[in-house]
Tab-separated table of C-alpha atoms and ligand atoms in Angstrom:
chain	number	residue	atom	x	y	z
H	1	MET	CA	-22.767	-12.598	-5.928
H	2	THR	CA	-24.018	-10.202	-3.330
H	3	ILE	CA	-22.180	-6.754	-3.276
H	4	PRO	CA	-21.612	-5.451	0.109
H	5	THR	CA	-22.913	-2.300	1.214
H	6	LEU	CA	-21.974	0.277	3.878
H	7	GLU	CA	-24.146	2.577	5.848
H	8	LEU	CA	-22.879	6.655	5.154
H	9	ASN	CA	-22.988	9.302	7.796
H	10	ASP	CA	-26.268	10.446	6.552
H	11	GLY	CA	-27.906	7.148	6.791
H	12	HIS	CA	-28.118	6.206	3.314
H	13	ARG	CA	-26.026	2.726	1.941
H	14	ILE	CA	-23.554	2.651	-0.975
H	15	PRO	CA	-22.266	-0.527	-2.837
H	16	GLN	CA	-18.940	-0.934	-1.733
H	17	LEU	CA	-17.792	-2.262	-5.203
H	18	GLY	CA	-18.735	-0.008	-8.083
H	19	PHE	CA	-17.051	0.512	-11.280
H	20	GLY	CA	-14.886	3.796	-12.527
H	21	VAL	CA	-14.990	5.513	-15.688
H	22	PHE	CA	-11.823	7.613	-15.362
H	23	LYS	CA	-9.575	7.783	-18.654
H	24	VAL	CA	-13.099	5.618	-20.524
H	25	PRO	CA	-13.401	7.580	-23.882
H	26	ALA	CA	-16.468	9.257	-24.282
H	27	ASP	CA	-17.583	6.710	-27.155
H	28	GLU	CA	-16.549	3.868	-25.239
H	29	ALA	CA	-18.287	4.722	-22.319
H	30	GLN	CA	-21.510	3.187	-23.157
H	31	SER	CA	-20.625	-0.246	-23.937
H	32	ALA	CA	-18.197	-0.314	-20.936
H	33	VAL	CA	-21.088	0.837	-18.628
H	34	ALA	CA	-23.302	-1.648	-20.288
H	35	SER	CA	-20.486	-4.717	-19.759
H	36	ALA	CA	-20.489	-3.269	-16.008
H	37	LEU	CA	-24.121	-3.158	-15.454
H	38	GLU	CA	-24.485	-6.771	-17.499
H	39	ALA	CA	-21.925	-8.156	-15.179
H	40	GLY	CA	-23.539	-6.842	-12.192
H	41	TYR	CA	-22.325	-3.587	-11.338
H	42	ARG	CA	-24.893	-1.621	-9.663
H	43	HIS	CA	-22.221	1.512	-8.509
H	44	ILE	CA	-20.901	3.594	-11.142
H	45	ASP	CA	-18.359	6.080	-10.355
H	46	THR	CA	-17.722	9.115	-13.124
H	47	ALA	CA	-17.016	13.115	-13.302
H	48	ALA	CA	-17.885	16.072	-15.173
H	49	ILE	CA	-14.275	16.709	-16.144
H	50	TYR	CA	-13.967	12.872	-17.447
H	51	GLY	CA	-16.636	14.166	-20.702
H	52	ASN	CA	-18.242	10.498	-20.756
H	53	GLU	CA	-21.291	11.553	-18.517
H	54	GLU	CA	-23.481	11.116	-21.520
H	55	GLY	CA	-22.177	7.391	-22.225
H	56	VAL	CA	-23.188	6.635	-18.846
H	57	GLY	CA	-26.348	8.004	-19.212
H	58	ALA	CA	-26.956	6.191	-22.149
H	59	ALA	CA	-26.037	2.552	-20.625
H	60	ILE	CA	-27.974	3.255	-17.743
H	61	ALA	CA	-31.439	4.394	-19.905
H	62	ALA	CA	-30.639	1.340	-21.919
H	63	SER	CA	-30.325	-1.042	-19.451
H	64	GLY	CA	-33.585	-1.136	-17.878
H	65	ILE	CA	-32.581	-1.256	-14.637
H	66	PRO	CA	-34.793	0.788	-11.724
H	67	ARG	CA	-33.050	3.699	-10.849
H	68	ASP	CA	-33.328	2.765	-6.852
H	69	GLU	CA	-31.222	-0.304	-7.613
H	70	LEU	CA	-28.391	1.866	-9.573
H	71	TYR	CA	-25.476	3.933	-7.637
H	72	ILE	CA	-24.190	6.822	-9.203
H	73	THR	CA	-21.414	9.510	-8.398
H	74	THR	CA	-20.271	12.364	-10.128
H	75	LYS	CA	-17.948	15.146	-9.487
H	76	LEU	CA	-17.756	19.220	-9.597
H	77	TRP	CA	-14.677	20.224	-11.492
H	78	ASN	CA	-11.920	22.504	-9.754
H	79	ASP	CA	-13.439	25.777	-12.580
H	80	ARG	CA	-16.823	25.625	-10.839
H	81	HIS	CA	-16.384	26.338	-7.297
H	82	ASP	CA	-17.173	30.292	-7.618
H	83	GLY	CA	-20.267	31.957	-7.220
H	84	ASP	CA	-23.422	29.779	-8.044
H	85	GLU	CA	-21.105	27.803	-11.014
H	86	ALA	CA	-21.955	24.315	-8.866
H	87	ASP	CA	-25.826	25.095	-9.545
H	88	ALA	CA	-25.129	25.075	-13.066
H	89	ALA	CA	-22.670	22.103	-13.001
H	90	ILE	CA	-25.028	19.899	-11.296
H	91	ALA	CA	-27.968	20.766	-13.680
H	92	GLU	CA	-25.575	20.169	-16.617
H	93	SER	CA	-24.387	16.865	-15.114
H	94	LEU	CA	-27.841	15.144	-14.600
H	95	GLU	CA	-28.994	16.112	-17.816
H	96	LYS	CA	-26.099	14.134	-19.530
H	97	LEU	CA	-26.724	11.552	-16.904
H	98	GLY	CA	-30.219	11.512	-17.743
H	99	LEU	CA	-31.498	11.625	-13.835
H	100	ASP	CA	-33.096	14.035	-11.500
H	101	ARG	CA	-30.603	13.274	-8.830
H	102	VAL	CA	-27.450	11.565	-8.167
H	103	ASP	CA	-26.639	9.342	-5.155
H	104	LEU	CA	-23.501	11.045	-4.545
H	105	TYR	CA	-21.733	14.534	-5.815
H	106	LEU	CA	-18.320	15.149	-4.890
H	107	VAL	CA	-15.994	18.366	-4.762
H	108	HIS	CA	-13.419	16.877	-6.907
H	109	TRP	CA	-10.151	18.602	-5.928
H	110	PRO	CA	-9.811	21.272	-2.789
H	111	THR	CA	-7.951	23.514	-5.428
H	112	PRO	CA	-6.216	25.252	-2.329
H	113	ALA	CA	-4.636	27.951	-4.513
H	114	GLN	CA	-7.537	29.171	-5.697
H	115	ASP	CA	-9.257	29.214	-1.737
H	116	ASN	CA	-12.964	28.421	-2.521
H	117	TYR	CA	-13.440	25.146	-1.725
H	118	VAL	CA	-15.270	26.043	1.689
H	119	HIS	CA	-17.752	27.910	-0.445
H	120	ALA	CA	-17.689	24.759	-2.982
H	121	TRP	CA	-18.673	22.660	-0.234
H	122	GLU	CA	-21.357	25.439	0.952
H	123	LYS	CA	-23.018	24.818	-2.420
H	124	LEU	CA	-23.301	20.959	-2.053
H	125	ILE	CA	-25.036	20.921	0.995
H	126	GLY	CA	-27.601	23.312	-1.019
H	127	ILE	CA	-27.488	20.521	-3.623
H	128	ARG	CA	-28.381	17.808	-1.252
H	129	GLU	CA	-30.991	20.055	0.572
H	130	ARG	CA	-32.758	20.499	-2.892
H	131	GLY	CA	-32.590	16.471	-3.397
H	132	LEU	CA	-30.350	16.714	-6.841
H	133	ALA	CA	-27.599	14.516	-4.416
H	134	THR	CA	-28.720	11.939	-1.939
H	135	SER	CA	-25.489	12.440	-0.487
H	136	ILE	CA	-22.206	14.263	-0.825
H	137	GLY	CA	-18.889	14.361	-0.105
H	138	VAL	CA	-15.413	15.237	-1.310
H	139	SER	CA	-12.267	13.739	-3.141
H	140	ASN	CA	-8.623	14.407	-2.719
H	141	PHE	CA	-9.080	16.494	0.363
H	142	LEU	CA	-5.958	16.436	2.878
H	143	VAL	CA	-6.908	16.697	6.836
H	144	PRO	CA	-6.313	20.671	6.603
H	145	HIS	CA	-8.792	20.856	4.246
H	146	LEU	CA	-11.197	18.221	5.833
H	147	ASP	CA	-10.649	20.438	9.224
H	148	ARG	CA	-11.601	23.585	7.462
H	149	ILE	CA	-14.897	22.629	5.721
H	150	VAL	CA	-16.198	20.943	8.844
H	151	ALA	CA	-15.144	24.124	10.986
H	152	GLU	CA	-17.020	26.422	9.128
H	153	THR	CA	-19.915	24.498	7.701
H	154	GLY	CA	-20.549	21.568	10.475
H	155	VAL	CA	-21.246	19.342	7.903
H	156	THR	CA	-19.086	16.190	7.636
H	157	PRO	CA	-18.514	14.765	4.297
H	158	ALA	CA	-19.963	11.174	3.651
H	159	VAL	CA	-16.831	9.930	1.853
H	160	ASN	CA	-13.730	11.048	0.833
H	161	GLN	CA	-12.284	9.740	-2.367
H	162	ILE	CA	-8.532	9.577	-2.310
H	163	GLU	CA	-5.706	7.756	-4.242
H	164	LEU	CA	-5.243	4.712	-2.190
H	165	HIS	CA	-3.798	1.158	-2.845
H	166	PRO	CA	-1.256	-1.224	-1.421
H	167	ALA	CA	2.167	1.409	-1.961
H	168	TYR	CA	0.235	4.466	-1.086
H	169	GLN	CA	-2.241	3.776	2.111
H	170	GLN	CA	-2.413	7.734	3.499
H	171	ARG	CA	-2.572	6.613	6.677
H	172	ASP	CA	-3.270	10.092	8.261
H	173	ILE	CA	-6.423	10.566	5.954
H	174	THR	CA	-7.793	7.361	6.926
H	175	ALA	CA	-7.262	7.865	10.234
H	176	TRP	CA	-9.123	11.137	10.450
H	177	ALA	CA	-11.934	9.381	8.058
H	178	ALA	CA	-12.200	6.618	10.976
H	179	ASP	CA	-12.373	9.280	13.888
H	180	HIS	CA	-15.377	11.252	11.909
H	181	GLY	CA	-17.414	8.737	10.410
H	182	VAL	CA	-16.323	9.314	7.060
H	183	HIS	CA	-15.973	6.394	4.465
H	184	ILE	CA	-12.479	6.135	2.311
H	185	GLU	CA	-13.306	5.777	-1.350
H	186	ALA	CA	-10.082	4.462	-2.980
H	187	TRP	CA	-9.480	5.783	-6.092
H	188	GLY	CA	-6.527	4.027	-8.265
H	189	PRO	CA	-7.447	1.022	-6.176
H	190	LEU	CA	-4.922	-1.072	-8.610
H	191	GLY	CA	-2.362	1.681	-8.702
H	192	GLN	CA	-3.598	2.635	-12.285
H	193	GLY	CA	-1.222	-0.111	-13.523
H	194	LYS	CA	1.520	2.634	-12.965
H	195	TYR	CA	3.796	0.036	-10.987
H	196	ASP	CA	4.323	-3.604	-10.790
H	197	LEU	CA	2.170	-4.059	-8.014
H	198	PHE	CA	0.682	-7.823	-9.011
H	199	SER	CA	4.148	-9.476	-9.081
H	200	ILE	CA	4.805	-8.002	-5.334
H	201	PRO	CA	5.212	-11.030	-3.104
H	202	ALA	CA	2.662	-9.824	-0.866
H	203	VAL	CA	0.154	-10.099	-3.824
H	204	ALA	CA	1.728	-12.799	-5.835
H	205	ASP	CA	1.759	-15.146	-2.761
H	206	ALA	CA	-1.519	-14.687	-1.720
H	207	ALA	CA	-3.096	-15.072	-5.341
H	208	ALA	CA	-1.366	-18.160	-5.208
H	209	ALA	CA	-2.819	-19.697	-1.827
H	210	THR	CA	-6.318	-18.375	-2.651
H	211	GLY	CA	-6.525	-19.135	-6.329
H	212	LYS	CA	-7.436	-15.793	-7.517
H	213	SER	CA	-5.688	-13.253	-9.323
H	214	PRO	CA	-3.597	-10.618	-8.181
H	215	ALA	CA	-5.873	-7.895	-9.090
H	216	GLN	CA	-8.767	-9.707	-7.060
H	217	VAL	CA	-6.380	-10.292	-3.874
H	218	VAL	CA	-5.725	-6.387	-3.881
H	219	LEU	CA	-9.762	-5.487	-4.594
H	220	ARG	CA	-10.402	-8.050	-1.549
H	221	TRP	CA	-7.652	-6.432	0.810
H	222	HIS	CA	-9.243	-3.287	0.061
H	223	LEU	CA	-13.129	-4.247	0.948
H	224	GLN	CA	-11.543	-6.214	4.239
H	225	LYS	CA	-9.700	-2.582	5.098
H	226	GLY	CA	-13.520	-1.022	4.613
H	227	ASN	CA	-12.471	1.210	1.410
H	228	ILE	CA	-15.007	1.567	-1.124
H	229	VAL	CA	-13.448	0.668	-4.476
H	230	PHE	CA	-14.875	1.296	-8.420
H	231	PRO	CA	-11.780	-0.306	-10.356
H	232	LYS	CA	-11.884	0.645	-13.974
H	233	SER	CA	-11.349	-1.794	-17.241
H	234	VAL	CA	-12.298	-1.363	-20.413
H	235	ARG	CA	-12.017	-5.167	-20.959
H	236	PRO	CA	-15.224	-7.266	-20.603
H	237	GLU	CA	-13.320	-10.136	-19.189
H	238	ARG	CA	-11.603	-7.899	-16.488
H	239	ILE	CA	-14.842	-6.104	-15.440
H	240	ARG	CA	-16.201	-9.593	-14.314
H	241	GLU	CA	-12.829	-10.311	-12.841
H	242	ASN	CA	-13.219	-7.525	-10.646
H	243	LEU	CA	-16.455	-8.032	-9.517
H	244	ASP	CA	-15.541	-11.677	-8.345
H	245	VAL	CA	-14.369	-10.891	-5.301
H	246	THR	CA	-16.717	-12.027	-2.585
H	247	ASP	CA	-15.863	-15.498	-2.488
H	248	PHE	CA	-12.801	-15.775	-0.476
H	249	THR	CA	-11.423	-13.891	2.403
H	250	LEU	CA	-7.551	-12.882	2.856
H	251	ASP	CA	-6.283	-13.972	6.212
H	252	ASP	CA	-4.886	-11.882	8.919
H	253	ALA	CA	-1.162	-12.383	7.781
H	254	GLN	CA	-1.822	-11.687	4.320
H	255	MET	CA	-3.723	-8.384	4.985
H	256	ALA	CA	-0.648	-7.835	7.382
H	257	ALA	CA	1.671	-8.335	4.547
H	258	ILE	CA	-0.059	-6.059	2.647
H	259	ASP	CA	-0.513	-3.532	5.031
H	260	ALA	CA	3.236	-3.462	5.350
H	261	LEU	CA	3.715	-2.416	1.643
H	262	ASP	CA	3.382	1.245	2.045
H	263	PRO	CA	6.802	2.970	2.216
H	264	LEU	CA	5.125	5.510	4.498
H	265	ASP	CA	7.608	7.989	2.573
H	266	GLY	CA	4.906	8.826	0.221
H	267	SER	CA	6.812	7.822	-2.800
H	268	GLY	CA	4.185	5.281	-3.661
H	269	ARG	CA	2.032	8.316	-4.840
H	270	VAL	CA	0.968	7.727	-8.581
H	271	GLY	CA	-1.122	10.669	-9.207
H	272	ALA	CA	-1.099	14.503	-8.525
H	273	HIS	CA	-0.746	15.774	-5.060
H	274	PRO	CA	-3.764	17.812	-4.178
H	275	ASP	CA	-1.616	20.969	-3.341
H	276	ASP	CA	-0.809	20.861	-6.913
H	277	VAL	CA	-3.805	20.626	-8.772
H	278	ASN	CA	-5.432	24.276	-8.763
Y	301	NAP	N1	-11.319	11.596	-7.689
Y	301	NAP	C1	-10.335	11.303	-8.503
Y	301	NAP	O1	-9.535	12.449	-8.426
Y	301	NAP	C2	-10.085	10.296	-9.109
Y	301	NAP	C3	-8.596	9.981	-9.986
Y	301	NAP	C4	-8.469	8.888	-10.193
Y	301	NAP	C5	-9.447	7.817	-10.573
Y	301	NAP	N2	-11.147	8.070	-9.758
Y	301	NAP	C6	-11.666	7.265	-10.004
Y	301	NAP	O2	-11.276	5.998	-9.552
Y	301	NAP	C7	-11.448	4.920	-10.757
Y	301	NAP	C8	-10.786	3.991	-10.662
Y	301	NAP	O3	-9.318	4.336	-10.873
Y	301	NAP	P1	-8.322	4.216	-11.865
Y	301	NAP	O4	-9.421	4.221	-13.173
Y	301	NAP	O5	-7.370	5.591	-12.053
Y	301	NAP	O6	-7.155	2.903	-11.820
Y	301	NAP	P2	-7.241	1.396	-11.510
Y	301	NAP	O7	-8.673	1.113	-11.349
Y	301	NAP	O8	-6.208	1.153	-10.347
Y	301	NAP	O9	-6.402	0.745	-12.698
Y	301	NAP	C9	-7.305	0.815	-13.871
Y	301	NAP	C10	-6.042	0.216	-14.634
Y	301	NAP	O10	-5.955	-0.988	-14.357
Y	301	NAP	C11	-6.171	-2.153	-15.284
Y	301	NAP	N3	-6.861	-3.184	-14.900
Y	301	NAP	C12	-8.127	-3.142	-14.538
Y	301	NAP	N4	-8.585	-4.147	-13.823
Y	301	NAP	C13	-7.419	-5.100	-14.352
Y	301	NAP	C14	-7.190	-6.573	-13.845
Y	301	NAP	N5	-8.474	-7.300	-13.314
Y	301	NAP	N6	-5.634	-6.876	-14.103
Y	301	NAP	C15	-5.054	-6.079	-14.409
Y	301	NAP	N7	-5.240	-5.098	-14.680
Y	301	NAP	C16	-6.294	-4.501	-15.149
Y	301	NAP	C17	-6.623	-1.219	-16.452
Y	301	NAP	O11	-6.877	-1.710	-17.667
Y	301	NAP	P3	-7.742	-2.103	-18.922
Y	301	NAP	O12	-8.606	-0.822	-18.868
Y	301	NAP	O13	-6.999	-1.852	-20.312
Y	301	NAP	O14	-8.455	-3.267	-18.488
Y	301	NAP	C18	-6.395	0.395	-16.396
Y	301	NAP	O15	-4.980	0.295	-17.017
Y	301	NAP	C19	-11.403	5.799	-11.860
Y	301	NAP	O16	-12.022	5.149	-12.889
Y	301	NAP	C20	-12.606	6.913	-11.482
Y	301	NAP	O17	-13.824	6.508	-11.515
Y	301	NAP	C21	-10.466	9.567	-9.463
């Protein structure tokens, strides 16, 4: 299968479908990432706080896959926004990953109560200039945070990685992203398994009609929306299933039925609110 790629606003390309390793224990990360690479994934999404960058790096090293065929993302944790902490943090992440650069480095959360995310963003601009990250972006940023970093630095992030799944579509942030040429990375693309997404009729009916699984239908919906996704699984059969989403298309009615699932009152969120993470 061919995984589609998208062009970021800095001219670099990103595979639209990857593999996420949130909550993959450190001692399982190498085998999970090895399964993913074996299945054909080339884009891995990790973070310093996940505690599994070494396992990701071990799987990359053992794979023998040329570095320029891989797309690796990691993230700056919340307690490292001040001073020169971000410079130390990227050095530590690169050492654990066994890499001399990542493809994408993100400010993990805005931590608004600390009020230092503009400084963290300035540090990422420097990290990109020094070649330690090819592209830079943010995660969990709300529209006011996005407006502020752009106004104060003149640099627009390449991506904003936010919680997004059928019951929680974050239309204000996706509209801002479309207006500013920013790609959305949807974390928790399957709702983290925290609500019964797969038996909702819009999803189950599309699965029956296309002969694909409900998870594949939801991932296909993301791809057709233009979202970048990296579903997480530690099960090899699901790792393969989640990649097998490029041989079918949801029609306009199937897309519209899933679009309509967002209750528009914010109740579909399954993760933390960015204002509460500090
Ligand atoms: N920036 C952030 O703040 C942030 C926050 C959260 C996540 N993320 C990133 O986004 C990635 C994906 O999000 P996520 O891991 O939170 O949630 P997710 O991918 O929506 O859901 C993962 C859950 O779904 C299950 N699952 C996976 N494939 C399945 C399938 N085909 N059928 C049925 N169940 C399936 C997994 O179970 P099994 O493992 O047992 O298969 C796991 O319980 C993360 O790994 C991480 O890289 C970023």
